[in-house]
Amino acid sequence: MLNHLFSPFEIEGKQLKNRCVVPAMVMNFCNEDGTCTEKFTEYHEAKAKGGFGMIITEDFAVTPRGKGFKYLPGLWNDGQITGFREFTERIHKHDTVIIAQIYHAGRQTSKDVIGEAPEAPSAIPCPFSPDMPEEMTVERIREVIACYGDCARRAKEAGFDGVEIHGAHGYLIAQFMSPYSNKRTDEYGGPLQNRIRFALEIIEDIRKKCGKDFIVGYRISADEFVTGGRSIEDTKTIVPYLDRAGISYVHVTAGVYRSFDTVIPSMYCSHAWIADLAKEVKQVTHLPVITVGRYNDPRIADTVLACNKADLVSMGRQSLADPETPNKAKEGRFEDIRQCIGCHHGCIGNLLANIPGTCILNPCIGHESEITDVKTDKPKRVMVIGAGPAGLAAAISAAKAGHSVKVYEKNRWAGGQFRLGSVPAGKGEITSFISWQMNELKKLNVPVMLETEVTKELVSKETPDIIIAATGAKPIIPPIPGVEKDFVTTSHDVLSGKRNTGTNIVVIGGGCVGAETANHLASNLKSVTLVEMLPEIASDEVVVPKWGLVEELEKNKVRICTSTTVKEIKDHAVVLSGRVEEELPADTIVLSVGSKSENILAKELKEQGYDVRIIGDASKVGLAGAAISQGFELGRSL
């Protein structure tokens, strides 16, 4: 199995033990002055231990003005070298090639991050930044070129096996290369030979300062997916110039910030979605080509290699969900791999808030040194009520700590509301995480009693030392006149299959759950109207999945009424008030205005003297990541 993925590969004399690559991903784990931290080191070391053949670290800023985020690594001065020399020594102990990605954000940053105006080839602001960039003079361009070369030289002195020039995603080099962002008319703008000059001079400066035996990779957006941006044909024309200039490999990605959903695709995007673009690039160069883009299954990565679409495969967010993916895959333990679901909440959601990244499925990310194996010397009988992600996480960590654990779930399936979230289009991979949790419990010999409702009598019979109440939440029923009518139901009942609907449906509540329920129904050829009292829908969703959801709603012709409330529910109709004033016919009304904690039994058991710990939505309704983390920590602490 996976003979292609686990075959060795050589780049500039450096031997990679396999074709599994970790691409650069901003996590905000360094100090604000760009120096290395133990958190940064241990985060990468976990992936090296996990079997990745090559790791490309996140965006080393070549100058402080080039930072796009506050806590990036930097090699813009010699004082930063020492910490990263210790870092590379730790990574090399695990037979892993380590590459420093070097970059300048250009206009894709802000004064809040760098303390001054951004700089760019032209005075055109980034769609995601409030600041107008300063147009770079030719003198400043040459200074920055030297900064790239000096940064690469420091990376070599720090023990890195090479650097990857970040010429993708709309950062400074890409800004020069694309007519979308470069409107200059001097030697660095206009026709292609001028727009690529900046990149070619950077490569030349790096080679001059680092020599021929140093890996110098180049990351490029094969297609920028914006009007006026570069296409794959432009990229195929450019790559041979980069090749002749002296790069060592091409890392094929896509997009700019305006097309952010192509830079970091969400669950609404297919696996290996730009592998064919990598194949196109392979046709114009002899250099190794790395592909990236929604690889969360090593078997798919191996297939892409087998089809000769690329030479290596980057598995970025999959390395967050499970840093041990290569080791597990090589051993054929596919059921043990915790797969990324493309949700964006822990990684991108935190990044956009300029705080350290994480993964909602893996509470250990960023806490590798703090989280060690825990073994109790006083095993307890632990009853977990509820097999949602919080309850299962608590059961797993409690069992690993040595406690005797039993899990009870009143429904047919484990997963709680998280499993219901897998029902709408694009969300199906959520079930892979619940399956992973169930597999972990199976290995730990923890029984999970499904279709078993916990009563006080059952608790009395089992006599647990500790009860973990992960009983979730139930839908809020709003006080709308007519809400008791029999054609009114909830998103929970629709998504669980407990209630069918008619063909003309009104969904009340346009948060993420309501919007996804509307999309689910519309994708099944129902006529759906979504009513939301706020000015926008899905305001509780991260930007890229939200874009995907909105696109799906448009494709499925869902009518959306924002800044609108439901005044009354009549017989087979709703009365709308606000931006829209009308009486709207409907044969099914679906309520999706939120949930409230379900913890009555837990409180009663507490009153009877049991040691009850309430977690997840049963404690406070929130997102899955917080519930999983809470369950994980509780199980370890018992």
XYZ file of C-alpha atoms in Angstrom:
638
model
C 0.000 0.000 0.000
C 1.048 3.590 -0.723
C 4.258 2.636 -2.517
C 4.414 5.974 -4.295
C 3.854 8.110 -1.211
C 6.432 6.211 0.827
C 9.198 6.040 -1.735
C 12.290 8.204 -1.087
C 13.003 11.359 -3.054
C 16.002 13.623 -3.506
C 16.152 17.419 -3.843
C 19.549 19.162 -4.261
C 21.315 16.186 -2.703
C 18.982 16.064 0.317
C 17.268 12.694 0.772
C 13.582 12.740 1.744
C 12.399 9.502 3.348
C 8.937 9.886 1.736
C 6.817 12.243 -0.369
C 4.745 13.571 2.590
C 5.203 17.336 2.981
C 3.958 19.820 5.575
C 3.402 23.140 3.800
C 3.809 26.484 5.520
C 0.817 27.427 7.680
C 0.666 30.523 9.858
C 0.055 29.545 13.501
C 1.295 32.640 15.381
C 3.561 30.594 17.668
C 6.675 32.816 17.631
C 7.525 35.934 19.604
C 6.476 39.317 18.221
C 10.133 40.097 17.472
C 10.284 37.043 15.192
C 12.409 34.913 17.505
C 11.832 31.207 18.020
C 9.806 29.768 20.913
C 9.570 26.330 22.456
C 5.936 26.184 21.344
C 6.978 26.762 17.713
C 9.656 24.078 17.978
C 7.525 21.416 19.638
C 4.655 22.023 17.226
C 6.930 21.243 14.270
C 8.799 18.485 16.077
C 5.530 16.586 16.581
C 5.128 16.449 12.803
C 8.722 15.331 12.325
C 8.113 12.549 14.850
C 4.896 11.770 13.002
C 6.833 10.799 9.909
C 6.667 13.708 7.474
C 9.592 13.654 5.038
C 9.793 17.427 4.612
C 8.451 20.307 6.663
C 8.174 23.847 5.310
C 7.857 26.320 8.168
C 5.538 29.275 8.026
C 6.311 32.682 6.482
C 9.688 33.872 7.762
C 9.416 37.619 7.252
C 12.426 39.041 5.391
C 11.837 42.438 7.019
C 9.562 43.609 9.851
C 7.499 45.559 7.334
C 6.835 42.310 5.508
C 4.931 40.652 8.364
C 1.325 39.781 7.650
C 0.678 38.561 11.183
C 2.041 39.608 14.564
C 3.692 36.410 15.760
C 5.496 35.146 12.683
C 9.060 33.806 12.699
C 11.675 36.127 11.278
C 15.232 36.060 9.996
C 15.657 39.732 9.233
C 18.604 40.093 11.622
C 21.472 37.891 12.780
C 20.207 37.884 16.362
C 17.348 35.614 15.349
C 19.623 32.832 14.046
C 20.545 31.116 17.328
C 17.020 30.093 18.343
C 16.279 28.656 14.938
C 19.591 26.772 14.887
C 18.397 24.869 17.952
C 15.055 24.395 16.183
C 16.580 22.801 13.074
C 18.771 20.509 15.172
C 15.663 19.134 16.893
C 13.863 18.549 13.578
C 16.873 16.861 11.958
C 16.994 14.273 14.750
C 13.875 12.756 13.209
C 15.344 12.391 9.712
C 13.193 15.218 8.353
C 14.235 17.841 5.814
C 13.389 21.299 7.105
C 12.727 24.303 4.844
C 12.120 27.928 5.845
C 9.483 29.652 3.759
C 10.536 33.296 3.312
C 8.163 36.062 2.356
C 7.016 39.660 2.399
C 3.266 40.268 2.718
C 3.315 43.442 0.639
C -0.135 45.024 0.689
C -1.695 42.006 2.418
C -1.031 43.329 5.910
C -2.043 46.372 7.947
C -0.766 49.143 10.205
C -2.164 47.210 13.163
C 0.369 44.450 12.460
C 3.458 46.334 11.240
C 2.968 49.798 12.772
C 3.223 51.619 9.441
C 1.660 51.627 6.000
C 2.125 48.466 3.929
C 4.263 48.621 0.805
C 3.423 47.223 -2.610
C 4.205 47.594 -6.312
C 1.132 49.809 -6.785
C -1.134 51.930 -4.603
C -4.015 49.481 -4.601
C -5.193 48.259 -1.190
C -5.761 44.627 -0.360
C -9.510 43.847 -0.187
C -8.975 42.609 3.376
C -6.875 45.559 4.604
C -8.088 49.080 5.436
C -4.731 50.638 4.550
C -3.523 52.138 1.296
C -0.062 50.741 0.519
C 2.877 52.914 -0.437
C 4.219 52.313 -3.924
C 7.751 50.971 -3.719
C 10.552 52.942 -5.351
C 13.144 51.118 -7.423
C 15.647 51.791 -4.651
C 13.294 50.182 -2.108
C 12.686 47.223 -4.429
C 16.420 46.539 -4.544
C 16.654 46.822 -0.757
C 13.923 44.204 -0.351
C 15.593 41.909 -2.894
C 18.709 42.021 -0.714
C 16.518 41.306 2.338
C 15.346 38.064 0.711
C 18.938 37.011 0.021
C 20.084 37.895 3.523
C 17.118 36.058 5.038
C 18.009 32.941 3.044
C 21.651 33.217 4.103
C 20.579 33.376 7.762
C 18.320 30.365 7.215
C 21.311 28.417 5.923
C 23.392 29.513 8.922
C 20.541 28.415 11.200
C 20.734 24.899 9.758
C 17.763 24.888 7.415
C 18.135 22.593 4.413
C 16.710 25.285 2.188
C 14.190 28.046 1.748
C 10.917 28.292 -0.102
C 10.302 31.653 -1.745
C 6.645 32.521 -1.216
C 5.578 33.757 -4.615
C 1.926 32.794 -4.204
C -1.326 33.832 -2.518
C -1.055 37.489 -3.485
C 1.944 38.341 -1.292
C 4.591 40.802 -2.472
C 6.301 38.710 -5.164
C 2.918 37.628 -6.519
C 1.776 41.254 -6.450
C 4.655 42.191 -8.756
C 4.038 39.201 -11.016
C 0.310 39.758 -11.589
C -1.425 42.443 -13.674
C -4.221 42.169 -11.095
C -2.087 44.090 -8.591
C 0.862 45.520 -10.559
C 0.070 48.706 -12.514
C 3.637 50.018 -12.801
C 5.121 51.231 -16.089
C 8.819 51.004 -15.170
C 11.146 47.997 -15.446
C 9.143 46.158 -12.752
C 5.727 46.518 -14.389
C 3.865 46.129 -17.642
C 4.813 43.135 -19.827
C 5.621 39.705 -18.404
C 9.408 40.084 -18.612
C 9.148 43.126 -16.322
C 6.613 41.689 -13.901
C 8.756 38.589 -13.246
C 11.959 40.607 -12.840
C 11.476 41.012 -9.059
C 11.225 37.236 -8.562
C 14.183 36.462 -10.817
C 16.420 38.985 -9.064
C 15.456 37.536 -5.682
C 16.422 34.036 -6.846
C 19.709 35.373 -8.198
C 20.500 37.147 -4.917
C 19.711 34.034 -2.860
C 21.874 31.800 -5.045
C 24.731 34.302 -4.809
C 24.563 34.276 -1.000
C 23.703 30.599 -0.389
C 25.433 28.652 -3.151
C 24.250 25.909 -5.480
C 23.773 23.066 -2.984
C 21.065 24.878 -0.992
C 17.404 24.047 -1.691
C 15.570 27.072 -3.090
C 11.931 26.168 -3.661
C 9.290 28.438 -5.119
C 5.601 28.495 -4.206
C 3.328 29.791 -6.937
C -0.411 30.213 -7.417
C -1.098 28.321 -10.624
C -4.294 30.322 -11.066
C -5.190 33.396 -9.023
C -8.932 32.966 -9.678
C -9.577 36.708 -9.872
C -10.523 38.876 -12.829
C -7.317 40.208 -14.361
C -5.122 37.796 -12.423
C -2.745 35.114 -13.650
C -4.116 31.906 -15.143
C -2.509 28.475 -15.455
C -1.264 29.366 -18.948
C 0.507 32.437 -17.534
C 2.050 30.301 -14.826
C 3.255 27.637 -17.262
C 4.957 30.413 -19.214
C 6.633 31.814 -16.094
C 7.879 28.577 -14.481
C 10.634 27.890 -17.063
C 12.100 31.329 -16.284
C 12.122 30.487 -12.576
C 13.673 27.123 -13.427
C 16.533 28.715 -15.392
C 17.070 31.242 -12.603
C 17.961 28.385 -10.265
C 15.021 27.200 -8.178
C 14.962 23.621 -6.858
C 11.247 22.749 -6.909
C 7.827 24.249 -7.645
C 5.089 24.181 -4.996
C 1.806 24.587 -6.886
C -1.037 26.247 -5.014
C -3.784 28.724 -6.006
C -5.450 32.031 -5.262
C -4.899 35.424 -3.660
C -6.670 36.985 -0.678
C -9.624 38.092 -2.823
C -10.073 34.435 -3.777
C -9.259 33.226 -0.273
C -11.469 30.175 -0.655
C -8.943 28.852 -3.184
C -5.940 29.642 -0.974
C -7.262 27.548 1.900
C -10.264 25.569 0.646
C -12.988 24.513 3.030
C -15.202 21.462 3.302
C -17.153 22.735 0.305
C -14.143 22.015 -1.921
C -13.257 18.589 -3.312
C -10.140 16.628 -2.377
C -6.954 17.170 -4.391
C -8.850 19.857 -6.236
C -5.872 21.480 -8.015
C -3.862 18.328 -8.720
C -4.506 18.836 -12.430
C -2.908 22.296 -12.218
C 0.205 20.697 -10.719
C 0.199 18.211 -13.606
C 0.061 21.126 -16.060
C 3.124 22.674 -14.405
C 4.973 19.338 -14.541
C 4.663 19.442 -18.321
C 6.868 22.545 -18.595
C 9.642 21.761 -16.084
C 12.008 18.979 -15.079
C 11.897 20.247 -11.480
C 10.086 18.376 -8.687
C 6.492 19.562 -8.327
C 4.607 19.643 -5.017
C 0.816 19.623 -5.030
C -1.458 20.880 -2.253
C -5.175 21.399 -1.690
C -7.517 19.394 0.576
C -5.440 16.257 1.082
C -6.751 14.572 4.232
C -6.353 10.949 3.139
C -2.895 9.532 2.302
C -4.515 7.106 -0.128
C -5.696 10.003 -2.284
C -2.195 11.514 -2.087
C -0.717 8.238 -3.279
C -3.176 8.068 -6.173
C -2.203 11.557 -7.360
C 1.464 10.522 -7.323
C 0.653 7.286 -9.116
C -1.034 9.316 -11.870
C 2.181 11.368 -12.212
C 0.401 14.631 -11.448
C 3.054 15.626 -8.895
C 6.198 14.369 -7.167
C 5.320 15.232 -3.572
C 2.092 16.024 -1.705
C 1.507 18.700 0.935
C -0.933 17.806 3.697
C -1.201 20.992 5.709
C -4.299 21.068 7.845
C -4.273 17.270 7.913
C -0.978 17.586 9.806
C -2.858 19.724 12.348
C -5.665 17.223 12.804
C -3.159 14.372 13.090
C 0.608 15.025 13.076
C 1.182 11.245 12.970
C -0.634 10.774 9.660
C 2.416 9.427 7.742
C 3.406 6.896 10.398
C -0.143 5.605 10.732
C -0.629 5.420 6.969
C 2.651 3.584 6.415
C 1.567 0.990 8.972
C -1.842 0.635 7.316
C -3.661 2.032 10.360
C -6.072 4.201 8.376
C -8.814 3.899 10.991
C -6.458 5.525 13.505
C -5.976 8.659 11.387
C -7.942 11.677 12.616
C -8.949 13.405 9.384
C -9.238 17.149 8.846
C -12.841 18.115 8.055
C -12.040 21.470 6.418
C -14.022 23.471 8.983
C -11.510 26.384 9.365
C -12.632 27.150 12.921
C -9.439 26.379 14.843
C -6.830 27.197 12.217
C -8.158 30.019 10.037
C -10.643 31.352 12.576
C -7.852 31.963 15.086
C -5.496 33.262 12.408
C -7.965 35.943 11.344
C -8.232 36.987 14.987
C -4.403 37.213 15.184
C -4.201 34.648 17.972
C -2.369 31.293 18.018
C -3.876 28.666 15.757
C -5.251 25.323 16.825
C -7.414 22.491 15.495
C -10.899 21.861 16.877
C -10.363 18.108 16.517
C -6.914 18.030 18.119
C -6.614 19.868 21.456
C -2.871 19.082 21.617
C -1.909 21.496 18.819
C 0.172 24.308 20.287
C 0.266 22.576 23.677
C 2.621 19.697 22.918
C 4.914 20.398 25.887
C 2.037 20.892 28.327
C 0.094 17.754 27.455
C 1.785 14.568 28.563
C 0.450 11.085 29.231
C -1.540 10.947 32.474
C -2.003 7.773 34.540
C -4.109 7.704 37.678
C -3.153 5.740 40.775
C -6.798 5.763 41.900
C -8.965 4.352 39.078
C -12.600 5.457 39.232
C -15.842 4.214 37.721
C -16.861 6.896 35.248
C -20.296 7.128 33.640
C -20.484 9.352 30.580
C -24.004 10.411 29.623
C -24.088 11.465 25.996
C -21.964 10.313 23.060
C -21.479 13.670 21.385
C -17.949 14.909 20.664
C -17.495 16.277 24.202
C -18.641 13.095 25.932
C -16.568 10.866 23.674
C -13.490 13.073 24.118
C -13.877 12.852 27.890
C -14.353 9.090 27.723
C -11.219 8.614 25.597
C -8.925 10.669 27.814
C -10.386 9.227 31.030
C -9.892 5.669 29.773
C -6.323 6.440 28.671
C -5.687 7.748 32.194
C -6.697 4.361 33.593
C -10.300 4.879 34.677
C -13.121 2.390 34.087
C -15.451 4.179 31.660
C -18.888 3.467 30.232
C -20.697 5.701 27.732
C -24.476 5.906 27.361
C -26.350 7.502 24.460
C -30.126 7.614 24.078
C -30.039 7.925 20.285
C -29.164 5.361 17.644
C -26.001 7.155 16.561
C -23.102 8.718 18.398
C -22.133 12.295 17.590
C -24.965 14.401 18.973
C -25.552 17.710 17.202
C -22.097 17.447 15.609
C -23.324 14.431 13.648
C -26.428 16.351 12.606
C -24.063 18.967 11.234
C -22.789 16.349 8.769
C -26.153 16.006 7.040
C -26.169 19.145 4.822
C -24.238 19.121 1.544
C -20.477 19.495 1.932
C -20.439 18.558 5.624
C -20.300 14.765 5.409
C -16.705 14.381 6.611
C -17.748 15.390 10.116
C -18.778 11.761 10.592
C -15.161 10.671 10.097
C -14.223 12.341 13.376
C -17.051 10.661 15.303
C -15.993 7.346 13.759
C -12.425 8.042 14.856
C -13.599 8.689 18.426
C -15.623 5.487 18.440
C -12.629 3.547 17.138
C -10.446 4.967 19.918
C -12.951 3.807 22.509
C -13.108 0.374 20.904
C -9.333 0.027 21.222
C -9.612 1.077 24.862
C -12.378 -1.499 25.498
C -14.806 1.226 26.543
C -18.424 0.128 26.012
C -20.729 2.612 24.278
C -24.363 1.755 24.945
C -26.413 3.326 22.160
C -30.202 3.646 22.327
C -29.897 3.586 26.108
C -31.455 6.455 28.025
C -29.924 7.119 31.436
C -32.362 7.294 34.323
C -31.863 7.797 38.033
C -32.522 4.081 38.454
C -29.746 3.179 36.026
C -27.337 5.515 37.782
C -28.243 3.939 41.142
C -27.598 0.495 39.688
C -24.229 1.405 38.148
C -22.991 3.372 41.212
C -20.418 5.489 39.326
C -17.788 7.449 41.216
C -18.053 10.264 38.682
C -20.760 11.188 36.195
C -19.831 13.213 33.124
C -22.980 14.830 31.791
C -22.529 15.581 28.095
C -26.228 15.633 27.365
C -26.044 18.390 24.772
C -28.743 20.906 23.995
C -32.273 21.096 22.704
C -33.852 23.564 20.274
C -35.217 26.889 21.484
C -38.876 27.298 20.611
C -39.519 31.026 20.054
C -42.754 32.632 21.347
C -44.236 33.203 17.902
C -48.046 33.054 17.726
C -48.966 29.773 16.033
C -45.652 28.035 16.781
C -47.530 25.060 18.230
C -49.114 24.121 14.890
C -48.429 20.609 13.623
C -46.626 21.693 10.455
C -43.963 23.447 12.565
C -40.792 21.461 13.325
C -37.100 22.075 14.157
C -33.778 21.781 12.338
C -32.813 19.025 14.780
C -35.759 16.860 13.781
C -35.318 17.538 10.070
C -31.584 16.775 10.039
C -31.986 13.664 12.206
C -34.645 12.261 9.882
C -37.310 12.297 12.564
C -39.496 14.638 10.545
C -40.136 14.897 6.832
C -41.145 18.155 5.187
C -43.377 19.354 2.425
C -42.103 21.045 -0.707
C -42.690 24.692 0.240
C -40.645 25.461 3.346
C -39.802 28.469 5.503
C -36.747 28.163 7.764
C -36.844 30.622 10.660
C -33.348 31.536 11.820
C -30.423 32.219 9.495
C -27.482 31.339 11.680
C -25.137 28.652 10.435
C -27.459 25.786 11.434
C -30.522 27.397 9.880
C -28.692 28.300 6.678
C -27.268 24.792 6.351
C -30.693 23.274 7.001
C -32.168 25.499 4.303
C -29.431 24.407 1.923
C -30.001 20.747 2.786
C -33.698 21.017 1.998
C -33.181 23.077 -1.164
C -30.581 20.610 -2.456
C -33.359 18.029 -2.284
C -35.386 20.128 -4.712
C -37.556 21.847 -2.107
C -38.654 25.476 -2.420
C -37.079 27.191 0.600
C -37.213 30.671 2.121
C -34.715 31.527 4.864
C -35.740 34.236 7.331
C -33.145 35.973 9.526
C -33.633 38.953 11.833
C -29.989 40.120 11.480
C -28.680 41.942 8.373
C -26.708 38.863 7.240
C -26.938 35.107 7.424
C -24.407 32.661 8.928
C -22.659 35.398 10.919
C -21.367 32.652 13.245
C -19.442 30.918 10.426
C -15.791 31.454 9.394
C -15.287 33.389 6.157
C -14.393 30.642 3.652
C -16.988 28.028 4.711
C -19.488 30.901 4.765
C -18.626 31.777 1.183
C -19.128 28.138 0.234
C -22.459 27.998 2.050
C -23.737 31.204 0.455
C -22.718 29.924 -2.964
C -24.629 26.699 -2.323
C -27.718 28.633 -1.225
C -27.590 30.698 -4.399
C -27.119 27.599 -6.557
C -30.068 25.907 -4.863
C -32.239 29.029 -5.283
C -32.952 29.632 -1.599
C -34.773 32.898 -1.076
C -33.105 34.848 1.767
C -34.963 37.488 3.803
C -32.603 39.320 6.180
C -33.535 42.022 8.726
C -36.882 40.246 8.816
C -38.840 38.596 11.614
C -41.802 36.228 11.680
C -44.761 38.029 13.200
C -47.183 35.111 13.160
C -47.577 31.544 11.918
C -50.970 30.986 10.328
C -52.434 27.836 8.846
C -49.874 26.983 6.181
C -48.431 30.480 6.027
C -46.112 32.838 7.887
C -46.458 36.584 8.290
C -43.128 38.371 7.744
C -42.276 41.769 9.188
C -39.313 44.093 8.671
C -37.385 44.483 5.430
C -39.927 42.080 3.914
C -43.634 42.540 4.712
C -45.784 39.734 3.343
C -47.804 36.646 4.105
C -45.798 33.741 2.747
C -47.461 30.358 2.011
C -45.702 27.310 3.483
C -46.500 23.671 4.122
C -43.606 23.242 6.582
C -42.038 25.687 9.029
C -38.581 24.789 10.361
C -37.387 26.508 13.543
C -33.658 27.153 13.864
C -33.239 30.023 16.292
C -30.669 28.410 18.564
C -30.358 25.835 21.316
C -30.370 25.749 25.098
C -28.536 23.418 27.435
C -30.159 20.099 28.295
C -29.003 19.333 31.849
C -32.057 18.703 34.034
C -31.027 15.130 34.876
C -27.470 16.224 35.637
C -28.664 18.833 38.105
C -31.020 16.375 39.779
C -28.220 13.814 40.156
C -25.998 16.522 41.606
C -28.662 17.323 44.184
C -28.729 13.646 45.146
C -25.041 13.804 46.020
C -23.419 12.354 42.918
C -20.155 13.828 41.646
C -21.435 15.265 38.373
C -19.339 17.194 35.843
C -21.346 19.002 33.161
C -19.541 19.644 29.883
C -20.094 20.710 26.288
C -23.433 22.136 25.225
C -24.977 20.792 28.428
C -22.856 23.368 30.253
C -22.836 26.177 27.701
C -24.000 26.027 24.103
C -21.055 26.673 21.822
C -18.880 25.326 19.036
C -17.612 21.767 18.779
C -13.946 22.696 19.283
C -14.524 24.124 22.749
C -16.617 21.086 23.728
C -13.981 18.612 22.488
C -11.222 20.455 24.313
C -13.271 20.626 27.511
C -14.007 16.903 27.385
C -10.369 16.078 26.655
C -9.118 18.107 29.627
C -11.780 16.825 32.020
C -11.036 13.180 31.272
C -7.348 13.731 31.982
C -8.012 15.568 35.228
C -10.196 12.992 36.996
